[in-house]
mmCIF file of C-alpha atoms and ligand atoms in Angstrom:
data_model
loop_
_atom_site.group_PDB
_atom_site.id
_atom_site.type_symbol
_atom_site.label_atom_id
_atom_site.label_comp_id
_atom_site.label_asym_id
_atom_site.label_seq_id
_atom_site.Cartn_x
_atom_site.Cartn_y
_atom_site.Cartn_z
ATOM 1 C CA UNK P 259 -29.774 18.443 15.404
ATOM 2 C CA UNK P 260 -27.273 20.548 13.487
ATOM 3 C CA UNK P 261 -27.610 19.765 9.818
ATOM 4 C CA UNK P 262 -25.694 21.627 7.129
ATOM 5 C CA UNK P 263 -27.314 22.744 3.934
ATOM 6 C CA UNK P 264 -25.873 20.332 1.399
ATOM 7 C CA UNK P 265 -25.744 21.645 -2.127
ATOM 8 C CA UNK P 266 -28.321 23.964 -3.614
ATOM 9 C CA UNK P 267 -29.841 21.546 -6.047
ATOM 10 C CA UNK P 268 -28.187 18.134 -6.129
ATOM 11 C CA UNK P 269 -29.186 16.329 -9.285
ATOM 12 C CA UNK P 270 -29.703 12.987 -7.584
ATOM 13 C CA UNK P 271 -29.765 12.401 -3.837
ATOM 14 C CA UNK P 272 -29.940 9.352 -1.656
ATOM 15 C CA UNK P 273 -33.211 9.079 0.218
ATOM 16 C CA UNK P 274 -31.780 8.181 3.625
ATOM 17 C CA UNK P 275 -28.569 8.671 5.537
ATOM 18 C CA UNK P 276 -25.881 6.179 4.719
ATOM 19 C CA UNK P 277 -25.331 4.695 8.135
ATOM 20 C CA UNK P 278 -22.938 2.041 6.911
ATOM 21 C CA UNK P 279 -20.771 4.629 5.191
ATOM 22 C CA UNK P 280 -20.673 6.783 8.329
ATOM 23 C CA UNK P 281 -19.850 3.842 10.575
ATOM 24 C CA UNK P 282 -16.980 2.742 8.368
ATOM 25 C CA UNK P 283 -15.732 6.305 7.952
ATOM 26 C CA UNK P 284 -15.329 6.954 11.668
ATOM 27 C CA UNK P 285 -14.020 3.465 12.405
ATOM 28 C CA UNK P 286 -11.221 4.090 9.927
ATOM 29 C CA UNK P 287 -10.616 7.659 11.133
ATOM 30 C CA UNK P 288 -10.269 6.453 14.736
ATOM 31 C CA UNK P 289 -7.987 3.601 13.726
ATOM 32 C CA UNK P 290 -5.397 6.018 12.311
ATOM 33 C CA UNK P 291 -5.172 7.652 15.733
ATOM 34 C CA UNK P 292 -4.858 4.226 17.358
ATOM 35 C CA UNK P 293 -1.960 3.331 15.047
ATOM 36 C CA UNK P 294 -0.195 6.579 15.931
ATOM 37 C CA UNK P 295 -0.823 5.993 19.646
ATOM 38 C CA UNK P 296 2.485 4.280 20.501
ATOM 39 C CA UNK P 297 4.495 7.030 18.778
ATOM 40 C CA UNK P 298 6.016 10.098 20.405
ATOM 41 C CA UNK P 299 5.788 13.554 18.857
ATOM 42 C CA UNK P 300 9.416 13.126 17.738
ATOM 43 C CA UNK P 301 8.629 9.760 16.116
ATOM 44 C CA UNK P 302 5.740 11.356 14.243
ATOM 45 C CA UNK P 303 7.769 14.168 12.715
ATOM 46 C CA UNK P 304 10.845 12.537 11.205
ATOM 47 C CA UNK P 305 11.024 11.287 7.594
ATOM 48 C CA UNK P 306 13.184 8.200 7.122
ATOM 49 C CA UNK P 307 13.807 8.764 3.397
ATOM 50 C CA UNK P 308 12.199 10.573 0.436
ATOM 51 C CA UNK P 309 9.875 7.615 -0.349
ATOM 52 C CA UNK P 310 8.534 7.554 3.187
ATOM 53 C CA UNK P 311 6.464 10.168 5.000
ATOM 54 C CA UNK P 312 6.264 11.179 8.656
ATOM 55 C CA UNK P 313 3.335 9.852 10.691
ATOM 56 C CA UNK P 314 2.186 13.406 11.325
ATOM 57 C CA UNK P 315 2.076 14.051 7.610
ATOM 58 C CA UNK P 316 -0.011 10.891 6.994
ATOM 59 C CA UNK P 317 -2.468 11.966 9.703
ATOM 60 C CA UNK P 318 -2.772 15.459 8.256
ATOM 61 C CA UNK P 319 -2.803 14.464 4.570
ATOM 62 C CA UNK P 320 -5.669 11.974 4.978
ATOM 63 C CA UNK P 321 -7.589 14.739 6.760
ATOM 64 C CA UNK P 322 -6.784 17.253 4.017
ATOM 65 C CA UNK P 323 -8.175 14.708 1.534
ATOM 66 C CA UNK P 324 -11.644 14.796 3.137
ATOM 67 C CA UNK P 325 -11.484 18.556 3.585
ATOM 68 C CA UNK P 326 -10.496 19.140 -0.046
ATOM 69 C CA UNK P 327 -12.602 16.598 -1.897
ATOM 70 C CA UNK P 328 -15.707 16.343 0.323
ATOM 71 C CA UNK P 329 -16.209 19.236 2.740
ATOM 72 C CA UNK P 330 -15.070 22.207 0.649
ATOM 73 C CA UNK P 331 -17.127 21.322 -2.437
ATOM 74 C CA UNK P 332 -20.168 19.754 -0.743
ATOM 75 C CA UNK P 333 -20.599 21.348 2.719
ATOM 76 C CA UNK P 334 -21.290 25.053 2.103
ATOM 77 C CA UNK P 335 -21.014 26.029 5.776
ATOM 78 C CA UNK P 336 -17.676 24.259 6.268
ATOM 79 C CA UNK P 337 -14.956 26.494 7.705
ATOM 80 C CA UNK P 338 -11.455 25.599 6.479
ATOM 81 C CA UNK P 339 -9.204 24.845 9.464
ATOM 82 C CA UNK P 340 -6.135 26.624 8.078
ATOM 83 C CA UNK P 341 -5.687 27.762 4.481
ATOM 84 C CA UNK P 342 -1.926 27.167 4.675
ATOM 85 C CA UNK P 343 -2.376 23.424 5.251
ATOM 86 C CA UNK P 344 -3.282 22.773 1.614
ATOM 87 C CA UNK P 345 0.303 23.597 0.608
ATOM 88 C CA UNK P 346 1.735 21.385 3.360
ATOM 89 C CA UNK P 347 -0.478 18.335 2.939
ATOM 90 C CA UNK P 348 -1.379 18.037 -0.745
ATOM 91 C CA UNK P 349 0.529 14.972 -1.949
ATOM 92 C CA UNK P 350 0.519 15.003 -5.741
ATOM 93 C CA UNK P 351 -2.726 16.563 -7.009
ATOM 94 C CA UNK P 352 -1.597 19.063 -9.640
ATOM 95 C CA UNK P 353 -5.143 20.318 -10.211
ATOM 96 C CA UNK P 354 -5.478 21.244 -6.537
ATOM 97 C CA UNK P 355 -2.372 23.427 -6.451
ATOM 98 C CA UNK P 356 1.273 23.790 -5.431
ATOM 99 C CA UNK P 357 2.661 21.705 -2.582
ATOM 100 C CA UNK P 358 5.563 21.223 -0.235
ATOM 101 C CA UNK P 359 8.291 19.036 -1.817
ATOM 102 C CA UNK P 360 7.875 15.386 -0.888
ATOM 103 C CA UNK P 361 11.486 14.821 0.266
ATOM 104 C CA UNK P 362 11.066 17.770 2.672
ATOM 105 C CA UNK P 363 8.021 16.484 4.566
ATOM 106 C CA UNK P 364 10.200 15.690 7.559
ATOM 107 C CA UNK P 365 11.103 19.382 7.853
ATOM 108 C CA UNK P 366 7.545 20.258 8.871
ATOM 109 C CA UNK P 367 8.091 20.681 12.608
ATOM 110 C CA UNK P 368 5.056 22.979 12.386
ATOM 111 C CA UNK P 369 2.163 22.411 12.563
ATOM 112 C CA UNK P 370 2.841 20.469 15.739
ATOM 113 C CA UNK P 371 1.456 17.006 16.445
ATOM 114 C CA UNK P 372 -1.138 18.570 18.735
ATOM 115 C CA UNK P 373 -2.216 20.959 15.993
ATOM 116 C CA UNK P 374 -2.576 18.073 13.545
ATOM 117 C CA UNK P 375 -4.695 16.228 16.118
ATOM 118 C CA UNK P 376 -6.877 19.347 16.409
ATOM 119 C CA UNK P 377 -7.111 19.498 12.605
ATOM 120 C CA UNK P 378 -8.345 15.907 12.539
ATOM 121 C CA UNK P 379 -10.920 16.685 15.206
ATOM 122 C CA UNK P 380 -12.163 19.744 13.336
ATOM 123 C CA UNK P 381 -12.640 17.806 10.107
ATOM 124 C CA UNK P 382 -14.206 14.818 11.886
ATOM 125 C CA UNK P 383 -16.827 17.037 13.512
ATOM 126 C CA UNK P 384 -17.663 18.522 10.124
ATOM 127 C CA UNK P 385 -17.816 15.053 8.556
ATOM 128 C CA UNK P 386 -20.127 13.839 11.334
ATOM 129 C CA UNK P 387 -22.528 16.669 10.617
ATOM 130 C CA UNK P 388 -22.260 16.083 6.906
ATOM 131 C CA UNK P 389 -23.007 12.361 6.928
ATOM 132 C CA UNK P 390 -25.849 12.854 9.427
ATOM 133 C CA UNK P 391 -27.727 14.767 6.754
ATOM 134 C CA UNK P 392 -30.840 13.214 5.269
ATOM 135 C CA UNK P 393 -29.494 13.924 1.819
ATOM 136 C CA UNK P 394 -25.948 13.158 0.711
ATOM 137 C CA UNK P 395 -25.015 13.964 -2.837
ATOM 138 C CA UNK P 396 -24.020 10.657 -4.495
ATOM 139 C CA UNK P 397 -20.750 12.193 -5.686
ATOM 140 C CA UNK P 398 -19.940 13.240 -2.113
ATOM 141 C CA UNK P 399 -20.738 9.719 -0.915
ATOM 142 C CA UNK P 400 -18.468 8.300 -3.621
ATOM 143 C CA UNK P 401 -15.660 10.581 -2.484
ATOM 144 C CA UNK P 402 -16.147 9.657 1.173
ATOM 145 C CA UNK P 403 -15.762 6.011 0.149
ATOM 146 C CA UNK P 404 -12.561 6.840 -1.744
ATOM 147 C CA UNK P 405 -11.393 8.806 1.308
ATOM 148 C CA UNK P 406 -11.958 5.772 3.537
ATOM 149 C CA UNK P 407 -9.970 3.524 1.195
ATOM 150 C CA UNK P 408 -7.302 6.217 0.834
ATOM 151 C CA UNK P 409 -6.900 6.523 4.606
ATOM 152 C CA UNK P 410 -6.547 2.738 4.868
ATOM 153 C CA UNK P 411 -3.755 2.868 2.297
ATOM 154 C CA UNK P 412 -2.031 5.496 4.402
ATOM 155 C CA UNK P 413 -2.483 3.380 7.538
ATOM 156 C CA UNK P 414 -0.353 0.732 5.880
ATOM 157 C CA UNK P 415 2.147 3.358 4.746
ATOM 158 C CA UNK P 416 2.282 4.810 8.255
ATOM 159 C CA UNK P 417 3.489 1.450 9.566
ATOM 160 C CA UNK P 418 5.921 0.736 6.740
ATOM 161 C CA UNK P 419 7.349 4.237 7.123
ATOM 162 C CA UNK P 420 7.706 3.898 10.896
ATOM 163 C CA UNK P 421 9.569 0.637 10.336
ATOM 164 C CA UNK P 422 11.901 2.416 7.906
ATOM 165 C CA UNK P 423 12.498 5.085 10.548
ATOM 166 C CA UNK P 424 13.028 2.730 13.490
ATOM 167 C CA UNK P 425 15.370 0.577 11.392
ATOM 168 C CA UNK P 426 17.687 3.601 11.158
ATOM 169 C CA UNK P 427 17.740 4.001 14.939
ATOM 170 C CA UNK P 428 20.628 2.222 16.702
ATOM 171 C CA UNK P 429 18.263 1.378 19.575
ATOM 172 C CA UNK P 430 16.137 -0.647 17.114
ATOM 173 C CA UNK P 431 12.906 0.442 18.861
ATOM 174 C CA UNK P 432 9.873 -1.833 18.899
ATOM 175 C CA UNK P 433 6.624 -0.299 17.722
ATOM 176 C CA UNK P 434 4.666 -3.165 19.282
ATOM 177 C CA UNK P 435 5.384 -6.335 21.307
ATOM 178 C CA UNK P 436 6.722 -9.352 19.511
ATOM 179 C CA UNK P 437 4.350 -12.165 18.657
ATOM 180 C CA UNK P 438 5.213 -15.394 16.926
ATOM 181 C CA UNK P 439 4.481 -15.568 13.218
ATOM 182 C CA UNK P 440 1.102 -17.068 12.412
ATOM 183 C CA UNK P 441 2.009 -17.510 8.805
ATOM 184 C CA UNK P 442 4.974 -19.860 8.925
ATOM 185 C CA UNK P 443 5.490 -22.648 6.406
ATOM 186 C CA UNK P 444 7.539 -25.701 7.251
ATOM 187 C CA UNK P 445 6.623 -27.944 4.361
ATOM 188 C CA UNK P 446 7.785 -27.844 0.762
ATOM 189 C CA UNK P 447 5.615 -25.753 -1.540
ATOM 190 C CA UNK P 448 2.877 -27.552 -3.409
ATOM 191 C CA UNK P 449 2.177 -26.664 -7.023
ATOM 192 C CA UNK P 450 -1.368 -26.042 -8.144
ATOM 193 C CA UNK P 451 -2.222 -26.326 -11.839
ATOM 194 C CA UNK P 452 -4.561 -23.894 -13.581
ATOM 195 C CA UNK P 453 -6.126 -24.241 -16.999
ATOM 196 C CA UNK P 454 -5.437 -21.787 -19.761
ATOM 197 C CA UNK P 455 -7.931 -19.947 -21.918
ATOM 198 C CA UNK P 456 -9.807 -16.680 -21.948
ATOM 199 C CA UNK P 457 -10.410 -15.497 -18.399
ATOM 200 C CA UNK P 458 -12.283 -12.492 -17.057
ATOM 201 C CA UNK P 459 -10.012 -10.066 -15.203
ATOM 202 C CA UNK P 460 -10.841 -6.989 -13.142
ATOM 203 C CA UNK P 461 -13.647 -5.655 -10.997
ATOM 204 C CA UNK P 462 -17.294 -5.392 -11.886
ATOM 205 C CA UNK P 463 -20.474 -5.085 -9.845
ATOM 206 C CA UNK P 464 -21.084 -4.457 -6.164
ATOM 207 C CA UNK P 465 -18.470 -3.355 -3.692
ATOM 208 C CA UNK P 466 -15.726 -0.778 -3.838
ATOM 209 C CA UNK P 467 -12.839 -0.992 -6.290
ATOM 210 C CA UNK P 468 -10.337 1.593 -7.450
ATOM 211 C CA UNK P 469 -10.574 2.776 -11.029
ATOM 212 C CA UNK P 470 -7.371 0.928 -11.944
ATOM 213 C CA UNK P 471 -9.173 -2.414 -11.362
ATOM 214 C CA UNK P 472 -11.561 -1.660 -14.223
ATOM 215 C CA UNK P 473 -12.862 -2.220 -16.857
ATOM 216 C CA UNK P 474 -13.377 -5.936 -16.401
ATOM 217 C CA UNK P 475 -12.087 -7.571 -19.542
ATOM 218 C CA UNK P 476 -10.937 -10.811 -21.115
ATOM 219 C CA UNK P 477 -7.307 -11.897 -20.970
ATOM 220 C CA UNK P 478 -5.711 -14.896 -22.630
ATOM 221 C CA UNK P 479 -3.855 -17.033 -20.106
ATOM 222 C CA UNK P 480 -1.718 -20.061 -20.857
ATOM 223 C CA UNK P 481 -1.864 -23.098 -18.545
ATOM 224 C CA UNK P 482 0.266 -22.363 -15.493
ATOM 225 C CA UNK P 483 1.368 -23.589 -12.087
ATOM 226 C CA UNK P 484 1.369 -21.495 -8.941
ATOM 227 C CA UNK P 485 3.105 -22.249 -5.640
ATOM 228 C CA UNK P 486 0.619 -22.768 -2.827
ATOM 229 C CA UNK P 487 2.716 -20.701 -0.422
ATOM 230 C CA UNK P 488 5.218 -17.844 -0.349
ATOM 231 C CA UNK P 489 8.988 -18.190 -0.504
ATOM 232 C CA UNK P 490 10.361 -18.496 3.037
ATOM 233 C CA UNK P 491 13.355 -16.957 4.776
ATOM 234 C CA UNK P 492 14.912 -20.448 4.874
ATOM 235 C CA UNK P 493 14.788 -20.604 1.078
ATOM 236 C CA UNK P 494 16.062 -17.054 0.781
ATOM 237 C CA UNK P 495 19.003 -17.755 3.122
ATOM 238 C CA UNK P 496 19.958 -20.607 0.809
ATOM 239 C CA UNK P 497 19.866 -18.191 -2.140
ATOM 240 C CA UNK P 498 22.202 -15.905 -0.190
ATOM 241 C CA UNK P 499 24.476 -18.734 0.928
ATOM 242 C CA UNK P 500 24.801 -20.021 -2.629
ATOM 243 C CA UNK P 501 25.929 -16.622 -3.857
ATOM 244 C CA UNK P 502 22.666 -15.360 -5.320
ATOM 245 C CA UNK P 503 23.531 -11.716 -4.722
ATOM 246 C CA UNK P 504 26.933 -12.168 -6.376
ATOM 247 C CA UNK P 505 25.967 -13.995 -9.536
ATOM 248 C CA UNK P 506 24.949 -11.721 -12.420
ATOM 249 C CA UNK P 507 23.331 -14.529 -14.410
ATOM 250 C CA UNK P 508 20.317 -14.436 -12.089
ATOM 251 C CA UNK P 509 19.715 -10.718 -12.429
ATOM 252 C CA UNK P 510 18.087 -8.320 -14.838
ATOM 253 C CA UNK P 511 20.566 -5.643 -15.966
ATOM 254 C CA UNK P 512 18.854 -2.914 -13.955
ATOM 255 C CA UNK P 513 18.690 -5.211 -10.957
ATOM 256 C CA UNK P 514 22.364 -6.133 -11.144
ATOM 257 C CA UNK P 515 23.262 -2.431 -11.409
ATOM 258 C CA UNK P 516 21.200 -1.800 -8.280
ATOM 259 C CA UNK P 517 22.945 -4.654 -6.427
ATOM 260 C CA UNK P 518 26.284 -3.015 -7.196
ATOM 261 C CA UNK P 519 25.148 0.499 -6.476
ATOM 262 C CA UNK P 520 23.387 -0.258 -3.175
ATOM 263 C CA UNK P 521 25.619 -3.112 -2.046
ATOM 264 C CA UNK P 522 22.654 -5.447 -1.552
ATOM 265 C CA UNK P 523 23.591 -8.738 0.098
ATOM 266 C CA UNK P 524 20.287 -9.576 1.797
ATOM 267 C CA UNK P 525 16.694 -8.297 2.011
ATOM 268 C CA UNK P 526 16.090 -4.857 3.499
ATOM 269 C CA UNK P 527 16.274 -4.878 7.322
ATOM 270 C CA UNK P 528 18.404 -8.048 7.528
ATOM 271 C CA UNK P 529 21.493 -7.629 9.684
ATOM 272 C CA UNK P 530 24.205 -10.120 10.554
ATOM 273 C CA UNK P 531 25.200 -10.367 14.229
ATOM 274 C CA UNK P 532 28.077 -12.719 15.004
ATOM 275 C CA UNK P 533 27.244 -14.843 12.010
ATOM 276 C CA UNK P 534 23.537 -15.035 12.745
ATOM 277 C CA UNK P 535 20.871 -13.229 10.747
ATOM 278 C CA UNK P 536 18.484 -10.880 12.470
ATOM 279 C CA UNK P 537 15.751 -8.836 10.835
ATOM 280 C CA UNK P 538 14.295 -5.526 11.964
ATOM 281 C CA UNK P 539 10.527 -5.475 12.187
ATOM 282 C CA UNK P 540 7.760 -3.613 13.960
ATOM 283 C CA UNK P 541 8.629 -5.624 17.075
ATOM 284 C CA UNK P 542 12.292 -4.597 16.936
ATOM 285 C CA UNK P 543 15.199 -6.713 15.742
ATOM 286 C CA UNK P 544 14.523 -10.452 16.015
ATOM 287 C CA UNK P 545 16.287 -13.596 14.862
ATOM 288 C CA UNK P 546 15.140 -14.413 11.349
ATOM 289 C CA UNK P 547 12.211 -16.839 11.484
ATOM 290 C CA UNK P 548 13.239 -19.325 8.844
ATOM 291 C CA UNK P 549 9.692 -20.523 8.265
ATOM 292 C CA UNK P 550 8.168 -17.080 7.782
ATOM 293 C CA UNK P 551 7.782 -15.578 4.309
ATOM 294 C CA UNK P 552 10.717 -13.474 3.168
ATOM 295 C CA UNK P 553 9.708 -9.808 3.079
ATOM 296 C CA UNK P 554 11.155 -6.460 2.091
ATOM 297 C CA UNK P 555 12.603 -7.653 -1.185
ATOM 298 C CA UNK P 556 12.515 -5.622 -4.388
ATOM 299 C CA UNK P 557 11.097 -6.748 -7.710
ATOM 300 C CA UNK P 558 14.680 -7.182 -8.912
ATOM 301 C CA UNK P 559 15.429 -9.556 -6.036
ATOM 302 C CA UNK P 560 12.137 -11.445 -6.471
ATOM 303 C CA UNK P 561 12.884 -11.901 -10.163
ATOM 304 C CA UNK P 562 16.474 -13.021 -9.477
ATOM 305 C CA UNK P 563 15.306 -15.523 -6.875
ATOM 306 C CA UNK P 564 12.761 -16.972 -9.293
ATOM 307 C CA UNK P 565 15.511 -17.477 -11.887
ATOM 308 C CA UNK P 566 17.764 -19.075 -9.246
ATOM 309 C CA UNK P 567 14.897 -21.438 -8.373
ATOM 310 C CA UNK P 568 14.300 -22.311 -12.021
ATOM 311 C CA UNK P 569 10.841 -20.742 -11.910
ATOM 312 C CA UNK P 570 9.326 -17.347 -12.715
ATOM 313 C CA UNK P 571 7.067 -14.750 -11.127
ATOM 314 C CA UNK P 572 3.335 -14.969 -11.897
ATOM 315 C CA UNK P 573 1.608 -12.436 -14.107
ATOM 316 C CA UNK P 574 -0.961 -10.340 -12.306
ATOM 317 C CA UNK P 575 -3.675 -12.084 -14.313
ATOM 318 C CA UNK P 576 -2.492 -15.540 -13.259
ATOM 319 C CA UNK P 577 -2.457 -14.386 -9.642
ATOM 320 C CA UNK P 578 -6.005 -13.028 -9.909
ATOM 321 C CA UNK P 579 -7.354 -16.175 -11.557
ATOM 322 C CA UNK P 580 -5.834 -18.286 -8.778
ATOM 323 C CA UNK P 581 -7.176 -15.981 -6.046
ATOM 324 C CA UNK P 582 -10.681 -16.161 -7.471
ATOM 325 C CA UNK P 583 -10.907 -19.918 -7.903
ATOM 326 C CA UNK P 584 -8.560 -21.465 -5.378
ATOM 327 C CA UNK P 585 -7.768 -20.785 -1.757
ATOM 328 C CA UNK P 586 -4.000 -21.005 -1.906
ATOM 329 C CA UNK P 587 -2.128 -20.263 1.310
ATOM 330 C CA UNK P 588 -0.863 -16.769 2.136
ATOM 331 C CA UNK P 589 -2.566 -14.994 -0.753
ATOM 332 C CA UNK P 590 -3.587 -12.248 1.693
ATOM 333 C CA UNK P 591 -2.292 -11.080 5.043
ATOM 334 C CA UNK P 592 1.395 -11.988 4.829
ATOM 335 C CA UNK P 593 3.038 -9.779 2.226
ATOM 336 C CA UNK P 594 2.381 -8.191 -1.139
ATOM 337 C CA UNK P 595 3.516 -10.423 -3.968
ATOM 338 C CA UNK P 596 5.488 -9.091 -6.898
ATOM 339 C CA UNK P 597 4.154 -10.029 -10.294
ATOM 340 C CA UNK P 598 5.972 -9.877 -13.611
ATOM 341 C CA UNK P 599 3.281 -7.466 -14.896
ATOM 342 C CA UNK P 600 4.028 -3.836 -15.611
ATOM 343 C CA UNK P 601 1.472 -1.455 -14.109
ATOM 344 C CA UNK P 602 -0.581 -0.527 -17.160
ATOM 345 C CA UNK P 603 -4.166 0.574 -17.818
ATOM 346 C CA UNK P 604 -6.686 -2.155 -18.555
ATOM 347 C CA UNK P 605 -8.210 -2.003 -22.055
ATOM 348 C CA UNK P 606 -10.740 0.826 -22.141
ATOM 349 C CA UNK P 607 -9.464 2.505 -18.946
ATOM 350 C CA UNK P 608 -9.870 6.274 -18.872
ATOM 351 C CA UNK P 609 -8.982 8.333 -15.830
ATOM 352 C CA UNK P 610 -11.516 11.057 -15.035
ATOM 353 C CA UNK P 611 -10.600 14.645 -15.886
ATOM 354 C CA UNK P 612 -10.989 15.948 -12.335
ATOM 355 C CA UNK P 613 -8.330 15.997 -9.632
ATOM 356 C CA UNK P 614 -9.325 12.554 -8.341
ATOM 357 C CA UNK P 615 -8.489 11.242 -11.801
ATOM 358 C CA UNK P 616 -4.868 11.781 -10.714
ATOM 359 C CA UNK P 617 -5.261 9.138 -7.977
ATOM 360 C CA UNK P 618 -4.026 6.131 -9.976
ATOM 361 C CA UNK P 619 -3.889 6.732 -13.729
ATOM 362 C CA UNK P 620 -0.899 9.037 -13.949
ATOM 363 C CA UNK P 621 1.350 6.457 -12.257
ATOM 364 C CA UNK P 622 0.886 3.875 -14.982
ATOM 365 C CA UNK P 623 4.492 3.853 -16.162
ATOM 366 C CA UNK P 624 7.724 2.201 -14.969
ATOM 367 C CA UNK P 625 6.160 0.411 -11.991
ATOM 368 C CA UNK P 626 5.336 -3.242 -11.342
ATOM 369 C CA UNK P 627 2.075 -4.680 -10.022
ATOM 370 C CA UNK P 628 1.884 -6.439 -6.670
ATOM 371 C CA UNK P 629 -1.078 -8.536 -5.627
ATOM 372 C CA UNK P 630 -2.443 -9.782 -2.325
ATOM 373 C CA UNK P 631 -2.052 -7.802 0.847
ATOM 374 C CA UNK P 632 0.360 -7.689 3.770
ATOM 375 C CA UNK P 633 0.403 -8.153 7.531
ATOM 376 C CA UNK P 634 -0.093 -4.376 7.867
ATOM 377 C CA UNK P 635 -2.852 -4.033 5.282
ATOM 378 C CA UNK P 636 -6.031 -2.998 7.153
ATOM 379 C CA UNK P 637 -8.664 -5.707 7.478
ATOM 380 C CA UNK P 638 -11.132 -5.694 4.622
ATOM 381 C CA UNK P 639 -9.031 -3.425 2.422
ATOM 382 C CA UNK P 640 -7.623 -5.949 -0.075
ATOM 383 C CA UNK P 641 -9.451 -8.142 -2.591
ATOM 384 C CA UNK P 642 -8.555 -10.455 -5.501
ATOM 385 C CA UNK P 643 -8.721 -7.670 -8.112
ATOM 386 C CA UNK P 644 -6.680 -5.135 -6.078
ATOM 387 C CA UNK P 645 -3.629 -3.756 -7.903
ATOM 388 C CA UNK P 646 -0.804 -2.369 -5.790
ATOM 389 C CA UNK P 647 2.214 -0.907 -7.570
ATOM 390 C CA UNK P 648 5.749 0.110 -6.734
ATOM 391 C CA UNK P 649 9.005 0.775 -8.558
ATOM 392 C CA UNK P 650 11.096 -2.356 -9.112
ATOM 393 C CA UNK P 651 13.906 -1.258 -6.802
ATOM 394 C CA UNK P 652 11.722 -0.365 -3.824
ATOM 395 C CA UNK P 653 11.707 -2.696 -0.827
ATOM 396 C CA UNK P 654 10.562 -0.855 2.243
ATOM 397 C CA UNK P 655 7.026 -2.189 1.827
ATOM 398 C CA UNK P 656 6.060 -5.658 3.073
ATOM 399 C CA UNK P 657 6.832 -7.295 -0.269
ATOM 400 C CA UNK P 658 7.547 -10.964 -0.921
ATOM 401 C CA UNK P 659 7.584 -13.702 -3.518
ATOM 402 C CA UNK P 660 5.224 -16.378 -4.819
ATOM 403 C CA UNK P 661 6.681 -18.511 -7.591
ATOM 404 C CA UNK P 662 4.939 -19.580 -10.790
ATOM 405 C CA UNK P 663 5.815 -21.852 -13.658
ATOM 406 C CA UNK P 664 4.544 -22.789 -17.083
ATOM 407 C CA UNK P 665 2.414 -25.919 -17.185
ATOM 408 C CA UNK P 666 3.705 -28.453 -19.641
HETATM 409 FE FE1 FE2 I 820 -2.553 10.011 -0.332
#
């Protein structure tokens, strides 16, 4: 068996191979290739907009992550596939070095798709040898776990970015066959009451969590009500029909400016055909399913809708309390839910000084927290304490709305 020498003198080592870690690592690595399977080389290269990345870039960047943070520092016999790739596929890690500008990722016609596939194979072989070792440095194991979670995040981005690309194509291509929504709601929302008081928020204990979910801490919550389902397309169409996009009283100032600037009249990917609303999705353009949750709305739109409905968005703490104690419908698996909470560090949070400390902490300004998980979030990736975050005007992710209210 080919086993690399791993570290000269690791301070603490695990006593046996981590079979579960290895199994999950290669399951996730293979799944990225499966997701890219329906896409042509042309599909994989083009960048729909500066916020999105090409599929080929996602496949290479997630590979670069393992090469940079696991293999280079912890596998002494590892041979770097191509030194030039670090410049191409570093996303935002200042401590790692200079990088290709994000809005120009779609210009990378080289390396080719085949070369990126070979890059993935090269790194996977090295990872297989590495995790087969009897001794894995605990820090390397921690980084492999982060790499798994990171690749899952990019699997979701791969799909949202392909949708953004296909939505710009007049052929409205389908990434996959259409299947009826399993998450429709036909009944009126129910309202579930939650008590106020000091509640524990954030992750602690077993299982993976990102650093931004810690430290676990107390938060004071007032009694509140939460809708037991997401806002539907039927409800959103009523908002549109009653002039929601044309009435400034519903909108935050920044949101109203964005409505004017971008000409918003409907969620992203909605299109009117002969007076009927269609929506572009991963199965191509389909008639809007009125009972499905509305998706691809910005924070500004979610907030405006809540005001129109005489309600408000939940805080991220309210959402987490509800997710932990009550099985409300559509908390996970439909769409990410905007909260009214700014993305801020929890009390006592300190990002680490190393490059991986740049993963979450440096983005804690000007963005809003989303909770839950979407129909393209990989299975097992989300959890009640998970904090997603995007800028309030962004709407190419699978983002929707759950209403909240104050309890009297
Ligand atoms: Fe990344």
